[in-house]
XYZ file of C-alpha atoms in Angstrom:
275
model
C -0.101 -10.759 34.880
C -0.148 -13.722 31.876
C -3.117 -14.888 32.577
C -4.897 -11.301 33.102
C -2.728 -9.839 30.009
C -4.367 -13.043 28.026
C -7.994 -12.421 29.334
C -7.606 -8.756 28.013
C -6.175 -9.591 24.882
C -8.817 -11.495 24.286
C -11.781 -9.364 25.055
C -10.194 -6.724 22.679
C -9.918 -9.383 19.748
C -13.450 -10.534 20.702
C -14.006 -6.431 19.180
C -11.913 -6.644 16.018
C -14.119 -6.794 13.063
C -14.120 -9.946 11.225
C -12.970 -11.526 14.008
C -14.973 -14.416 15.071
C -14.678 -17.494 18.180
C -12.238 -16.156 19.665
C -10.689 -18.617 22.627
C -7.789 -19.345 24.760
C -6.376 -22.059 26.039
C -7.136 -22.673 29.766
C -9.203 -20.924 29.866
C -12.752 -20.689 33.055
C -15.925 -19.771 30.772
C -17.947 -18.931 34.115
C -15.068 -16.199 34.958
C -13.828 -15.843 31.879
C -10.050 -15.680 33.549
C -7.465 -17.554 32.084
C -7.139 -20.643 34.875
C -3.984 -22.875 32.902
C -0.933 -21.113 32.130
C 1.325 -23.537 28.956
C 4.884 -24.313 27.970
C 5.924 -23.202 24.512
C 9.928 -24.062 24.193
C 10.422 -23.855 27.507
C 8.640 -20.759 28.500
C 5.245 -19.911 29.704
C 2.699 -19.073 27.142
C -1.182 -18.658 26.415
C -2.785 -19.931 23.133
C -5.268 -16.671 22.024
C -7.216 -18.412 18.929
C -10.092 -16.985 16.442
C -11.182 -17.583 12.930
C -11.583 -15.431 10.113
C -15.364 -14.285 8.764
C -16.064 -14.446 5.498
C -15.590 -11.416 3.460
C -12.200 -10.567 5.918
C -8.710 -10.528 4.533
C -6.343 -12.626 6.526
C -3.563 -9.146 6.285
C -5.691 -7.083 7.422
C -7.263 -9.033 10.180
C -3.857 -9.701 11.611
C -2.121 -6.249 11.647
C -5.776 -5.213 13.982
C -4.582 -8.392 16.069
C -0.808 -6.628 15.824
C -1.797 -3.422 17.223
C -4.039 -4.381 19.775
C -1.127 -6.606 21.134
C 1.672 -3.710 21.730
C -1.088 -1.638 23.433
C -2.454 -4.838 25.290
C 0.879 -6.345 26.467
C 3.424 -5.486 29.046
C 7.092 -5.366 29.075
C 8.679 -9.001 29.452
C 5.829 -10.569 27.331
C 5.669 -10.377 23.829
C 3.361 -12.282 21.076
C 4.034 -14.183 18.525
C 1.624 -15.716 15.126
C 1.062 -19.143 14.689
C -1.310 -20.673 12.243
C -2.637 -19.112 9.191
C -0.947 -15.742 9.769
C 2.173 -17.117 10.416
C 2.135 -20.123 7.392
C 1.348 -16.180 5.553
C 4.347 -14.139 7.140
C 6.345 -16.830 5.583
C 5.456 -17.274 2.587
C 5.748 -13.762 1.693
C 9.640 -14.106 3.103
C 10.128 -16.621 1.208
C 8.795 -15.723 -1.687
C 11.749 -13.344 -3.154
C 14.083 -16.340 -2.984
C 11.676 -18.208 -4.884
C 11.217 -15.145 -7.723
C 14.841 -15.102 -7.646
C 15.255 -18.712 -8.504
C 12.498 -18.661 -10.885
C 13.071 -15.683 -13.239
C 17.212 -16.732 -12.567
C 16.570 -20.566 -14.150
C 13.934 -18.928 -16.987
C 16.537 -16.970 -18.164
C 19.167 -19.460 -18.217
C 17.341 -21.238 -21.006
C 16.507 -19.198 -23.183
C 19.976 -18.566 -23.079
C 20.448 -22.125 -25.356
C 17.704 -21.142 -28.585
C 19.136 -17.589 -29.228
C 22.937 -18.065 -27.957
C 23.217 -14.688 -26.789
C 21.657 -12.587 -24.089
C 20.105 -9.919 -25.958
C 16.961 -11.355 -26.170
C 17.073 -13.209 -22.162
C 17.441 -9.596 -20.912
C 15.097 -8.123 -22.758
C 12.329 -10.513 -20.764
C 13.751 -10.505 -17.704
C 13.268 -6.567 -17.815
C 9.634 -7.328 -19.315
C 8.822 -9.401 -16.804
C 7.276 -6.082 -13.274
C 4.914 -5.247 -16.363
C 2.363 -7.887 -15.243
C 3.114 -8.311 -11.764
C 2.441 -4.065 -11.833
C -0.942 -5.519 -13.026
C -1.756 -7.731 -11.267
C -1.340 -5.553 -7.430
C -2.860 -3.313 -9.007
C -5.350 -5.789 -9.544
C -5.368 -7.259 -6.476
C -5.725 -3.548 -4.933
C -8.557 -2.447 -6.742
C -10.966 -6.053 -6.459
C -10.039 -6.139 -2.383
C -8.568 -9.664 -3.245
C -5.985 -10.770 -0.379
C -2.163 -10.901 -0.208
C -1.465 -14.116 0.418
C 0.143 -17.428 -0.881
C -2.958 -18.496 -3.992
C -2.121 -14.999 -5.209
C 1.895 -15.662 -5.152
C 0.801 -18.559 -7.213
C -1.013 -16.324 -9.755
C 2.539 -14.229 -10.141
C 4.386 -16.991 -10.897
C 2.342 -18.887 -12.940
C 1.889 -14.813 -14.832
C 6.410 -14.775 -15.536
C 5.623 -17.951 -17.332
C 2.965 -16.398 -19.973
C 4.172 -12.653 -20.532
C 7.835 -14.665 -21.023
C 6.185 -16.443 -23.632
C 4.547 -13.346 -25.660
C 8.393 -11.712 -25.833
C 9.359 -15.498 -26.999
C 7.283 -15.149 -29.889
C 7.592 -11.310 -30.735
C 11.863 -11.755 -30.636
C 12.392 -14.660 -32.223
C 9.354 -13.176 -35.166
C 11.554 -9.997 -35.394
C 15.104 -12.346 -35.768
C 13.299 -14.006 -38.852
C 12.929 -11.324 -40.396
C 16.009 -9.800 -40.407
C 17.715 -13.181 -41.284
C 15.671 -13.145 -44.531
C 16.915 -9.764 -44.987
C 14.522 -6.580 -43.628
C 15.694 -4.649 -41.195
C 15.200 -3.926 -37.557
C 12.602 -1.029 -38.201
C 10.602 -3.225 -40.607
C 11.373 -6.068 -38.434
C 9.860 -5.347 -35.477
C 7.108 -3.106 -37.433
C 6.335 -6.427 -39.034
C 6.271 -8.472 -36.310
C 3.804 -6.452 -34.149
C 1.336 -6.881 -37.191
C 1.726 -10.036 -37.493
C 1.744 -11.803 -33.875
C -0.848 -9.781 -32.661
C -3.785 -11.553 -33.532
C -2.146 -14.870 -31.233
C -0.776 -13.569 -28.245
C -4.369 -11.281 -27.975
C -6.108 -14.601 -28.469
C -3.836 -16.691 -26.129
C -4.356 -13.663 -24.127
C -8.499 -14.020 -24.254
C -8.747 -17.411 -23.383
C -6.718 -17.526 -20.756
C -8.889 -14.520 -19.503
C -12.231 -15.587 -19.872
C -10.879 -19.036 -18.706
C -10.338 -17.053 -15.092
C -13.428 -15.823 -15.411
C -15.279 -17.896 -12.664
C -12.658 -18.201 -10.853
C -12.303 -14.174 -11.227
C -16.044 -13.985 -9.809
C -16.666 -16.189 -7.182
C -17.922 -19.167 -8.879
C -18.254 -23.040 -7.768
C -17.456 -24.288 -4.294
C -14.436 -23.053 -2.663
C -13.619 -20.168 -4.650
C -13.236 -17.668 -2.351
C -9.702 -19.469 -1.423
C -8.972 -19.378 -5.450
C -10.433 -16.441 -6.587
C -7.170 -14.093 -5.298
C -4.882 -16.213 -7.871
C -7.572 -15.088 -10.590
C -7.777 -11.589 -10.402
C -3.477 -11.486 -9.993
C -3.939 -13.758 -13.026
C -6.397 -11.333 -15.078
C -4.525 -8.189 -14.259
C -1.487 -9.023 -15.162
C -2.277 -10.317 -17.973
C -4.281 -7.231 -18.944
C -1.364 -5.062 -18.640
C 1.629 -6.828 -19.279
C -0.261 -7.714 -23.162
C -0.408 -4.633 -23.970
C 2.212 -2.877 -23.005
C 4.894 -5.931 -24.471
C 3.733 -4.970 -27.719
C 5.531 -1.616 -27.042
C 8.246 -2.672 -24.102
C 9.292 -5.430 -26.066
C 10.642 -3.720 -29.181
C 11.393 -0.699 -28.111
C 14.041 -3.011 -25.320
C 14.923 -5.057 -28.249
C 16.458 -1.457 -29.632
C 17.812 -0.670 -26.927
C 19.913 -3.039 -25.802
C 20.525 -4.203 -29.100
C 22.324 -1.521 -29.886
C 23.869 -0.800 -25.987
C 25.473 -3.859 -27.040
C 26.429 -3.483 -30.264
C 28.490 -0.136 -29.189
C 29.653 -2.001 -26.044
C 31.705 -4.368 -28.351
C 32.117 -2.084 -30.853
C 34.276 -0.091 -27.949
C 35.728 -2.991 -27.160
C 37.078 -4.337 -29.995
C 38.256 -0.294 -30.331
C 40.444 -0.277 -27.334
C 41.934 -3.550 -28.817
C 43.139 -2.649 -31.857
C 44.334 1.120 -30.805
C 46.322 -1.396 -28.118
C 47.365 -3.289 -30.680
C 49.340 -0.578 -33.780
C 50.659 0.796 -30.358
C 52.320 -2.607 -29.631
C 53.284 -2.761 -33.499
C 54.615 0.965 -33.268
C 56.704 0.131 -30.581
């Protein structure tokens, strides 16, 4: 049963677009039948291998193979992904933990120079701006969402962090110089616009050759460049608006929260003194 199932699965995979050089272990090329069965972790198994053709994405090909396997495999036989497909699934599964750890470490470091939680909170809430742009760019260009593009997302977090810090640090400098919060925010938008645009433009221009597929092995690095360019375009434009708005709203909430706590504490002390 296992041999016939593996042979049937191999035949169906050969018909899928984007997969070439499909072969199964223990196959007799003359009869196209599985004549040898291997053992994997004490269980009988057959390896079916295939190479991905140029211009096709690994994720799409894996989904098609899984769909075909569900139609072919009988009860008692299961499919396990190995090779690049398994590695891609493992990377996507562990990325959430890696991303959470990266953001947490970054926010903890930001507490040291500012001495309060307001600025790190603004940075943390503005981080999704880059992820939205990166996902849209990958979707529009039909690029593969895998390990390389995930590296680009982590790279984007540091760039957006830099832009938000430039804005909030200058706002705090102007407020210490005597300007009101609104005046400081408006002045910061004018003064910091040029350096933010210039650094973003230089990074995008540096990534263009990779995004366009120039150079040897560019297909491997192309998704990373596409994700970085898309994330930079959206995060740079939106951060100039979203970061000042978040800064104002969170500071008002911050002041209101501590004012309420101080008011309740004073009321309790007055009640105790009257008693």
